């Protein structure tokens, strides 16, 4: 009998983490949780550890470590703290598969550590490729890592492409008749809102996604279409294509997760109920398939499938993402950092919804863009964008208060 694959789960307390743990629990003979990390939800992380008994659990700092160690008394799980510990568990020799589900720029370094250790990486952290696409993909090739996307859209694209393994170059898709990638988007909760109405939306409205259960940050990104912009950048790196080879298609039902158009007129789509367990199970078992516990798709219940173009005037973040990719260098890292600050400020009610793209555009146009050939340059410009964005938010907030 084949030994169970050892899983390192980076970001165990989020929605991706919860879905991954469900798959592991369904297939204990095939998968075992070796290591897990969490950020602020220490009590939830303790529950995960008591159920799965991993070798390691990682939290951000020693104060959280003290709380977790006390909660896990009697278990053999070793509690580690800090960013270095994330890289340690992601590259541990015992690990077979790393699920990279930490949200935002914080997920870049542990994902890179997994790549450099030659692991199979199930990538849910799109920021790793947005910030350091060329460097990241070069490391994948140099270290023999397997990179499998588990964002629902990228996983769908992967399933619809010819069987070319997990690595692509600029000639791969045209040689196999691929004409265009059709990247679907739900449109978020504000798809039908006018520009005037968008000025007044609240954080509570923005985090109420109509189809998917996601964290606050990703839900806001979905509402602004920044999530789709970042996914477009990620798709360019994953599949070695340019933005003009990708069409964003708004599909409100979220039943078709993406499509691939071929030169002979065929369009192949991957369909299913909106449940992240499907792409995660596919990534864990690839090239085979396993039960994910997902309800079968009932086409009669769905009844209809609608499609419309994305509106880049009302939702400027999609346009900004394309622009950042075309500018190259550290431009995508600057955009990503500015967006992270803007979303947090919006959730704190320091800026309005429409100020998110305004801030991102200001950062892109104001900061110097450098080469992204080294991690040092990427992280320096990431930090510069955060400083710029925080200052912009402070100025906006102070002006708003005076105007009241």
Tab-separated table of C-alpha atoms in Angstrom:
chain	number	residue	atom	x	y	z
A	1	UNK	CA	0.000	0.000	0.000
A	2	UNK	CA	1.325	3.436	-0.960
A	3	UNK	CA	2.139	5.683	2.002
A	4	UNK	CA	-0.121	8.688	2.538
A	5	UNK	CA	1.101	11.934	0.968
A	6	UNK	CA	2.341	14.420	3.562
A	7	UNK	CA	0.610	17.794	3.249
A	8	UNK	CA	1.855	21.216	4.356
A	9	UNK	CA	-1.117	23.584	4.539
A	10	UNK	CA	-0.125	27.261	4.523
A	11	UNK	CA	-3.212	29.134	5.685
A	12	UNK	CA	-5.212	26.454	7.443
A	13	UNK	CA	-7.902	28.637	9.047
A	14	UNK	CA	-9.196	30.292	5.857
A	15	UNK	CA	-11.787	29.029	3.396
A	16	UNK	CA	-9.203	27.236	1.224
A	17	UNK	CA	-7.728	25.649	4.317
A	18	UNK	CA	-11.108	24.431	5.495
A	19	UNK	CA	-11.843	22.853	2.097
A	20	UNK	CA	-8.410	21.216	1.988
A	21	UNK	CA	-8.867	19.719	5.449
A	22	UNK	CA	-12.233	18.317	4.383
A	23	UNK	CA	-10.582	16.517	1.449
A	24	UNK	CA	-7.819	15.170	3.696
A	25	UNK	CA	-10.409	13.889	6.189
A	26	UNK	CA	-12.271	12.118	3.366
A	27	UNK	CA	-9.124	10.309	2.204
A	28	UNK	CA	-6.997	9.520	5.285
A	29	UNK	CA	-5.398	6.578	3.459
A	30	UNK	CA	-4.020	8.947	0.791
A	31	UNK	CA	-3.267	12.222	2.607
A	32	UNK	CA	-1.998	13.288	6.021
A	33	UNK	CA	-1.612	16.794	7.436
A	34	UNK	CA	2.094	17.138	8.244
A	35	UNK	CA	2.193	20.871	8.996
A	36	UNK	CA	-0.274	23.759	9.146
A	37	UNK	CA	-0.140	27.505	9.691
A	38	UNK	CA	-2.663	30.062	10.875
A	39	UNK	CA	-2.623	33.795	11.403
A	40	UNK	CA	-5.062	35.361	13.856
A	41	UNK	CA	-7.520	32.520	14.536
A	42	UNK	CA	-5.470	30.626	17.090
A	43	UNK	CA	-8.460	28.841	18.627
A	44	UNK	CA	-9.460	27.494	15.187
A	45	UNK	CA	-5.895	26.417	14.523
A	46	UNK	CA	-5.883	24.550	17.840
A	47	UNK	CA	-9.060	22.708	16.820
A	48	UNK	CA	-7.421	21.712	13.513
A	49	UNK	CA	-4.357	20.410	15.358
A	50	UNK	CA	-6.411	18.385	17.829
A	51	UNK	CA	-8.296	16.751	14.971
A	52	UNK	CA	-5.411	16.100	12.559
A	53	UNK	CA	-2.390	15.975	14.923
A	54	UNK	CA	0.186	17.484	12.518
A	55	UNK	CA	3.878	17.416	13.316
A	56	UNK	CA	4.097	21.222	13.174
A	57	UNK	CA	1.841	24.239	13.599
A	58	UNK	CA	3.028	27.785	12.835
A	59	UNK	CA	1.675	31.087	14.149
A	60	UNK	CA	2.961	34.635	13.503
A	61	UNK	CA	4.611	35.462	16.836
A	62	UNK	CA	5.569	34.151	20.243
A	63	UNK	CA	2.499	35.539	22.025
A	64	UNK	CA	0.268	33.462	19.747
A	65	UNK	CA	2.693	30.580	20.180
A	66	UNK	CA	2.244	30.588	23.950
A	67	UNK	CA	-1.546	30.449	23.573
A	68	UNK	CA	-1.392	27.622	21.015
A	69	UNK	CA	1.111	25.550	23.030
A	70	UNK	CA	-1.148	25.769	26.069
A	71	UNK	CA	-4.163	24.717	23.991
A	72	UNK	CA	-2.246	21.721	22.590
A	73	UNK	CA	-0.871	20.308	25.830
A	74	UNK	CA	-0.696	16.550	25.582
A	75	UNK	CA	-0.307	16.531	21.787
A	76	UNK	CA	2.987	15.949	19.989
A	77	UNK	CA	2.425	18.877	17.610
A	78	UNK	CA	5.403	21.219	17.751
A	79	UNK	CA	4.496	24.938	17.653
A	80	UNK	CA	6.783	27.250	15.670
A	81	UNK	CA	6.569	31.018	15.192
A	82	UNK	CA	7.458	33.629	12.592
A	83	UNK	CA	8.040	33.943	8.869
A	84	UNK	CA	11.129	31.727	8.867
A	85	UNK	CA	9.058	28.896	10.326
A	86	UNK	CA	6.633	29.140	7.379
A	87	UNK	CA	9.506	28.639	4.982
A	88	UNK	CA	10.820	25.789	7.148
A	89	UNK	CA	7.608	23.748	7.003
A	90	UNK	CA	7.051	24.521	3.301
A	91	UNK	CA	10.462	23.101	2.407
A	92	UNK	CA	10.629	20.237	4.930
A	93	UNK	CA	11.988	17.025	3.416
A	94	UNK	CA	9.000	15.005	4.663
A	95	UNK	CA	6.483	17.150	2.752
A	96	UNK	CA	5.104	15.925	-0.582
A	97	UNK	CA	2.499	18.615	-1.338
A	98	UNK	CA	2.283	22.249	-0.229
A	99	UNK	CA	-1.088	24.001	-0.347
A	100	UNK	CA	-0.233	27.723	-0.606
A	101	UNK	CA	-3.352	29.445	0.706
A	102	UNK	CA	-1.976	32.421	2.662
A	103	UNK	CA	-3.748	35.552	1.426
A	104	UNK	CA	-1.712	38.449	0.081
A	105	UNK	CA	1.979	39.233	-0.190
A	106	UNK	CA	2.704	37.310	3.019
A	107	UNK	CA	2.338	34.089	1.047
A	108	UNK	CA	5.167	34.811	-1.397
A	109	UNK	CA	8.238	33.688	0.577
A	110	UNK	CA	6.870	30.354	1.871
A	111	UNK	CA	5.551	29.535	-1.617
A	112	UNK	CA	8.995	30.262	-3.056
A	113	UNK	CA	10.568	28.060	-0.389
A	114	UNK	CA	8.320	25.192	-1.481
A	115	UNK	CA	9.264	25.757	-5.121
A	116	UNK	CA	12.971	25.771	-4.337
A	117	UNK	CA	12.529	22.503	-2.457
A	118	UNK	CA	10.987	20.939	-5.588
A	119	UNK	CA	7.556	20.269	-4.081
A	120	UNK	CA	4.171	19.925	-5.727
A	121	UNK	CA	2.582	23.304	-4.964
A	122	UNK	CA	-1.171	23.783	-5.067
A	123	UNK	CA	-1.262	27.537	-5.570
A	124	UNK	CA	-4.206	29.515	-4.216
A	125	UNK	CA	-2.054	32.547	-3.379
A	126	UNK	CA	-2.200	34.486	-6.659
A	127	UNK	CA	-0.040	37.279	-5.217
A	128	UNK	CA	3.046	35.037	-5.426
A	129	UNK	CA	2.846	35.124	-9.226
A	130	UNK	CA	1.518	38.678	-9.430
A	131	UNK	CA	4.496	40.012	-7.488
A	132	UNK	CA	7.283	37.839	-8.833
A	133	UNK	CA	5.973	36.046	-11.908
A	134	UNK	CA	9.165	35.641	-13.946
A	135	UNK	CA	11.349	34.895	-10.936
A	136	UNK	CA	8.795	32.434	-9.542
A	137	UNK	CA	8.343	30.526	-12.798
A	138	UNK	CA	12.115	30.426	-13.386
A	139	UNK	CA	12.496	28.815	-9.936
A	140	UNK	CA	9.756	26.277	-10.754
A	141	UNK	CA	11.662	25.187	-13.868
A	142	UNK	CA	15.082	25.241	-12.188
A	143	UNK	CA	14.009	23.106	-9.223
A	144	UNK	CA	11.700	20.594	-10.899
A	145	UNK	CA	8.678	21.720	-8.882
A	146	UNK	CA	5.103	20.936	-9.933
A	147	UNK	CA	2.864	24.011	-9.930
A	148	UNK	CA	-0.870	23.298	-9.997
A	149	UNK	CA	-3.324	26.205	-9.678
A	150	UNK	CA	-6.302	25.705	-7.373
A	151	UNK	CA	-8.033	29.017	-7.923
A	152	UNK	CA	-11.251	27.754	-9.493
A	153	UNK	CA	-10.673	29.666	-12.750
A	154	UNK	CA	-7.056	28.688	-13.303
A	155	UNK	CA	-7.759	25.115	-12.333
A	156	UNK	CA	-10.600	25.087	-14.873
A	157	UNK	CA	-8.276	26.442	-17.580
A	158	UNK	CA	-5.723	23.766	-16.716
A	159	UNK	CA	-8.392	21.077	-17.039
A	160	UNK	CA	-9.517	22.441	-20.435
A	161	UNK	CA	-6.010	22.633	-21.939
A	162	UNK	CA	-4.239	19.795	-23.779
A	163	UNK	CA	-2.369	17.367	-21.501
A	164	UNK	CA	1.008	19.121	-21.499
A	165	UNK	CA	2.059	18.500	-17.896
A	166	UNK	CA	2.390	21.436	-15.501
A	167	UNK	CA	4.813	23.632	-17.475
A	168	UNK	CA	4.076	25.843	-20.440
A	169	UNK	CA	6.106	28.121	-22.714
A	170	UNK	CA	5.054	30.762	-25.232
A	171	UNK	CA	4.809	28.143	-28.005
A	172	UNK	CA	2.934	25.446	-26.042
A	173	UNK	CA	-0.651	26.562	-26.496
A	174	UNK	CA	-0.536	27.820	-30.129
A	175	UNK	CA	1.186	24.584	-31.182
A	176	UNK	CA	-1.763	22.646	-29.768
A	177	UNK	CA	-4.447	24.742	-31.409
A	178	UNK	CA	-5.336	27.003	-28.482
A	179	UNK	CA	-6.707	30.328	-29.691
A	180	UNK	CA	-7.883	32.096	-26.560
A	181	UNK	CA	-8.418	31.648	-22.821
A	182	UNK	CA	-11.853	32.715	-21.586
A	183	UNK	CA	-11.473	33.709	-17.923
A	184	UNK	CA	-14.862	33.831	-16.227
A	185	UNK	CA	-15.920	36.230	-13.476
A	186	UNK	CA	-19.079	36.248	-11.400
A	187	UNK	CA	-19.162	40.037	-11.575
A	188	UNK	CA	-19.381	40.239	-7.791
A	189	UNK	CA	-22.241	41.736	-5.756
A	190	UNK	CA	-22.203	45.080	-7.639
A	191	UNK	CA	-22.319	43.839	-11.226
A	192	UNK	CA	-25.444	45.863	-12.050
A	193	UNK	CA	-24.672	48.935	-9.915
A	194	UNK	CA	-24.220	52.333	-11.543
A	195	UNK	CA	-21.050	54.365	-10.941
A	196	UNK	CA	-23.059	56.685	-8.662
A	197	UNK	CA	-24.356	53.769	-6.580
A	198	UNK	CA	-20.855	52.287	-6.286
A	199	UNK	CA	-19.752	55.468	-4.497
A	200	UNK	CA	-22.051	54.574	-1.600
A	201	UNK	CA	-21.502	50.844	-1.097
A	202	UNK	CA	-20.483	49.623	2.355
A	203	UNK	CA	-17.965	47.021	3.510
A	204	UNK	CA	-20.862	44.795	4.592
A	205	UNK	CA	-22.246	44.820	1.050
A	206	UNK	CA	-18.828	44.205	-0.480
A	207	UNK	CA	-18.035	41.094	1.542
A	208	UNK	CA	-21.410	39.467	0.753
A	209	UNK	CA	-20.401	37.550	-2.375
A	210	UNK	CA	-23.433	36.041	-4.154
A	211	UNK	CA	-21.858	32.658	-5.018
A	212	UNK	CA	-18.630	31.936	-3.149
A	213	UNK	CA	-17.702	31.732	0.526
A	214	UNK	CA	-14.457	33.723	0.796
A	215	UNK	CA	-12.501	35.863	3.239
A	216	UNK	CA	-13.091	39.611	3.481
A	217	UNK	CA	-10.098	40.684	1.397
A	218	UNK	CA	-10.812	38.395	-1.550
A	219	UNK	CA	-14.519	39.250	-1.387
A	220	UNK	CA	-13.740	42.967	-1.742
A	221	UNK	CA	-11.319	42.171	-4.578
A	222	UNK	CA	-14.123	40.283	-6.296
A	223	UNK	CA	-16.425	43.269	-5.867
A	224	UNK	CA	-13.896	45.666	-7.477
A	225	UNK	CA	-12.851	43.065	-10.122
A	226	UNK	CA	-9.278	43.434	-8.843
A	227	UNK	CA	-9.442	39.725	-8.081
A	228	UNK	CA	-10.078	39.092	-11.776
A	229	UNK	CA	-7.257	41.458	-12.716
A	230	UNK	CA	-4.817	39.624	-10.457
A	231	UNK	CA	-6.081	36.315	-11.862
A	232	UNK	CA	-5.427	37.597	-15.383
A	233	UNK	CA	-1.813	38.367	-14.431
A	234	UNK	CA	-1.511	34.951	-12.784
A	235	UNK	CA	-2.892	33.231	-15.890
A	236	UNK	CA	-0.362	35.023	-18.084
A	237	UNK	CA	2.485	33.563	-16.020
A	238	UNK	CA	0.982	30.108	-15.489
A	239	UNK	CA	0.168	29.473	-19.131
A	240	UNK	CA	2.811	31.688	-20.827
A	241	UNK	CA	0.316	33.941	-22.615
A	242	UNK	CA	-0.212	37.690	-23.021
A	243	UNK	CA	-3.239	39.705	-21.811
A	244	UNK	CA	-4.620	39.996	-25.352
A	245	UNK	CA	-4.872	36.190	-25.447
A	246	UNK	CA	-7.269	36.258	-22.477
A	247	UNK	CA	-10.860	37.479	-22.540
A	248	UNK	CA	-12.650	38.150	-19.260
A	249	UNK	CA	-16.254	36.939	-19.448
A	250	UNK	CA	-18.753	37.876	-16.738
A	251	UNK	CA	-20.844	34.793	-15.924
A	252	UNK	CA	-23.091	35.526	-12.915
A	253	UNK	CA	-24.062	31.909	-12.140
A	254	UNK	CA	-20.411	30.797	-11.515
A	255	UNK	CA	-21.188	27.387	-13.027
A	256	UNK	CA	-18.665	27.563	-15.877
A	257	UNK	CA	-15.380	28.259	-14.118
A	258	UNK	CA	-13.436	29.106	-17.286
A	259	UNK	CA	-13.104	28.034	-20.918
A	260	UNK	CA	-10.502	27.515	-23.626
A	261	UNK	CA	-11.199	28.364	-27.269
A	262	UNK	CA	-9.476	26.342	-30.018
A	263	UNK	CA	-8.606	27.146	-33.620
A	264	UNK	CA	-11.082	24.596	-34.988
A	265	UNK	CA	-14.010	26.434	-33.415
A	266	UNK	CA	-14.273	24.249	-30.311
A	267	UNK	CA	-14.732	25.844	-26.909
A	268	UNK	CA	-14.057	23.533	-23.970
A	269	UNK	CA	-15.533	24.545	-20.609
A	270	UNK	CA	-15.097	23.176	-17.094
A	271	UNK	CA	-18.378	23.257	-15.191
A	272	UNK	CA	-19.445	22.447	-11.665
A	273	UNK	CA	-21.116	23.807	-8.569
A	274	UNK	CA	-19.160	26.676	-6.973
A	275	UNK	CA	-17.235	24.641	-4.381
A	276	UNK	CA	-13.485	24.982	-3.841
A	277	UNK	CA	-13.178	21.312	-2.912
A	278	UNK	CA	-13.335	20.424	-6.620
A	279	UNK	CA	-10.112	22.199	-7.713
A	280	UNK	CA	-8.332	21.271	-4.481
A	281	UNK	CA	-9.146	17.581	-4.906
A	282	UNK	CA	-8.028	17.776	-8.536
A	283	UNK	CA	-4.695	19.311	-7.503
A	284	UNK	CA	-4.084	16.780	-4.752
A	285	UNK	CA	-4.832	13.745	-6.912
A	286	UNK	CA	-3.660	14.951	-10.364
A	287	UNK	CA	-3.465	13.333	-12.857
A	288	UNK	CA	-6.127	11.141	-11.224
A	289	UNK	CA	-9.450	12.195	-9.674
A	290	UNK	CA	-10.943	11.518	-6.256
A	291	UNK	CA	-14.260	12.133	-4.518
A	292	UNK	CA	-14.419	15.735	-3.261
A	293	UNK	CA	-17.764	15.555	-1.498
A	294	UNK	CA	-19.192	18.101	-3.944
A	295	UNK	CA	-22.862	17.952	-4.938
A	296	UNK	CA	-23.232	16.896	-8.603
A	297	UNK	CA	-24.222	19.671	-10.995
A	298	UNK	CA	-27.927	19.631	-11.862
A	299	UNK	CA	-28.286	21.421	-15.201
A	300	UNK	CA	-32.066	21.452	-14.917
A	301	UNK	CA	-31.771	23.270	-11.599
A	302	UNK	CA	-29.304	25.760	-13.120
A	303	UNK	CA	-31.667	26.222	-16.092
A	304	UNK	CA	-29.711	29.071	-17.742
A	305	UNK	CA	-26.189	30.385	-18.218
A	306	UNK	CA	-25.638	34.116	-18.844
A	307	UNK	CA	-22.564	35.909	-20.173
A	308	UNK	CA	-21.612	39.556	-20.615
A	309	UNK	CA	-18.424	41.568	-21.136
A	310	UNK	CA	-16.591	43.057	-18.172
A	311	UNK	CA	-17.065	46.824	-17.761
A	312	UNK	CA	-13.603	48.310	-17.312
A	313	UNK	CA	-15.031	51.830	-16.932
A	314	UNK	CA	-17.047	51.112	-13.785
A	315	UNK	CA	-14.517	48.540	-12.570
A	316	UNK	CA	-11.166	50.143	-13.345
A	317	UNK	CA	-9.136	47.617	-11.323
A	318	UNK	CA	-9.310	45.125	-14.184
A	319	UNK	CA	-7.850	47.702	-16.575
A	320	UNK	CA	-5.141	48.623	-14.055
A	321	UNK	CA	-4.068	44.979	-13.721
A	322	UNK	CA	-3.656	44.621	-17.481
A	323	UNK	CA	-1.682	47.869	-17.534
A	324	UNK	CA	0.582	46.712	-14.692
A	325	UNK	CA	1.398	43.442	-16.444
A	326	UNK	CA	2.224	45.267	-19.686
A	327	UNK	CA	4.457	47.764	-17.863
A	328	UNK	CA	6.366	44.817	-16.430
A	329	UNK	CA	9.045	44.835	-13.756
A	330	UNK	CA	7.732	45.594	-10.288
A	331	UNK	CA	4.534	47.278	-11.534
A	332	UNK	CA	2.308	44.298	-10.587
A	333	UNK	CA	3.907	44.172	-7.115
A	334	UNK	CA	3.213	47.893	-6.679
A	335	UNK	CA	-0.389	47.423	-7.774
A	336	UNK	CA	-0.881	44.470	-5.436
A	337	UNK	CA	0.583	46.292	-2.423
A	338	UNK	CA	-1.481	49.427	-3.062
A	339	UNK	CA	-4.602	47.304	-3.382
A	340	UNK	CA	-3.946	45.476	-0.103
A	341	UNK	CA	-3.644	48.809	1.721
A	342	UNK	CA	-6.696	50.226	-0.068
A	343	UNK	CA	-8.904	47.222	0.727
A	344	UNK	CA	-7.929	47.306	4.388
A	345	UNK	CA	-8.644	51.042	4.528
A	346	UNK	CA	-12.042	50.482	2.900
A	347	UNK	CA	-12.914	47.743	5.398
A	348	UNK	CA	-11.952	50.191	8.168
A	349	UNK	CA	-14.189	52.856	6.556
A	350	UNK	CA	-11.232	55.212	6.039
A	351	UNK	CA	-11.863	55.431	2.289
A	352	UNK	CA	-14.818	54.681	0.020
A	353	UNK	CA	-15.219	51.813	-2.427
A	354	UNK	CA	-14.352	53.908	-5.484
A	355	UNK	CA	-11.169	55.159	-3.842
A	356	UNK	CA	-9.686	51.646	-4.108
A	357	UNK	CA	-8.970	51.931	-7.871
A	358	UNK	CA	-8.060	55.622	-7.444
A	359	UNK	CA	-5.348	54.760	-4.947
A	360	UNK	CA	-4.058	51.862	-7.044
A	361	UNK	CA	-3.777	54.072	-10.124
A	362	UNK	CA	-2.005	56.810	-8.150
A	363	UNK	CA	0.548	54.308	-6.856
A	364	UNK	CA	1.200	52.893	-10.337
A	365	UNK	CA	1.661	56.361	-11.833
A	366	UNK	CA	3.665	57.880	-8.976
A	367	UNK	CA	6.207	55.225	-7.995
A	368	UNK	CA	9.296	54.226	-9.937
A	369	UNK	CA	9.070	50.778	-11.499
A	370	UNK	CA	12.215	48.653	-11.274
A	371	UNK	CA	13.373	45.348	-12.686
A	372	UNK	CA	11.784	42.322	-10.998
A	373	UNK	CA	14.792	40.086	-11.532
A	374	UNK	CA	15.587	39.878	-7.814
A	375	UNK	CA	13.420	39.287	-4.770
A	376	UNK	CA	15.093	42.289	-3.126
A	377	UNK	CA	13.801	44.683	-5.803
A	378	UNK	CA	10.308	43.187	-5.589
A	379	UNK	CA	10.097	43.451	-1.801
A	380	UNK	CA	11.562	46.976	-1.791
A	381	UNK	CA	8.947	48.242	-4.241
A	382	UNK	CA	6.221	46.340	-2.387
A	383	UNK	CA	7.186	48.223	0.766
A	384	UNK	CA	7.477	51.567	-1.053
A	385	UNK	CA	3.955	51.101	-2.425
A	386	UNK	CA	2.609	50.369	1.049
A	387	UNK	CA	4.212	53.504	2.501
A	388	UNK	CA	2.879	55.617	-0.383
A	389	UNK	CA	-0.596	54.105	-0.053
A	390	UNK	CA	-0.826	54.572	3.706
A	391	UNK	CA	0.133	58.227	3.263
A	392	UNK	CA	-2.507	58.609	0.524
A	393	UNK	CA	-5.171	57.092	2.782
A	394	UNK	CA	-4.208	59.405	5.665
A	395	UNK	CA	-4.457	62.444	3.403
A	396	UNK	CA	-7.803	61.325	2.002
A	397	UNK	CA	-9.185	60.610	5.453
A	398	UNK	CA	-8.108	63.988	6.837
A	399	UNK	CA	-9.648	65.837	3.875
A	400	UNK	CA	-12.878	63.858	4.259
A	401	UNK	CA	-13.126	64.679	7.947
A	402	UNK	CA	-12.608	68.407	7.283
A	403	UNK	CA	-15.277	68.329	4.593
A	404	UNK	CA	-17.888	66.894	6.962
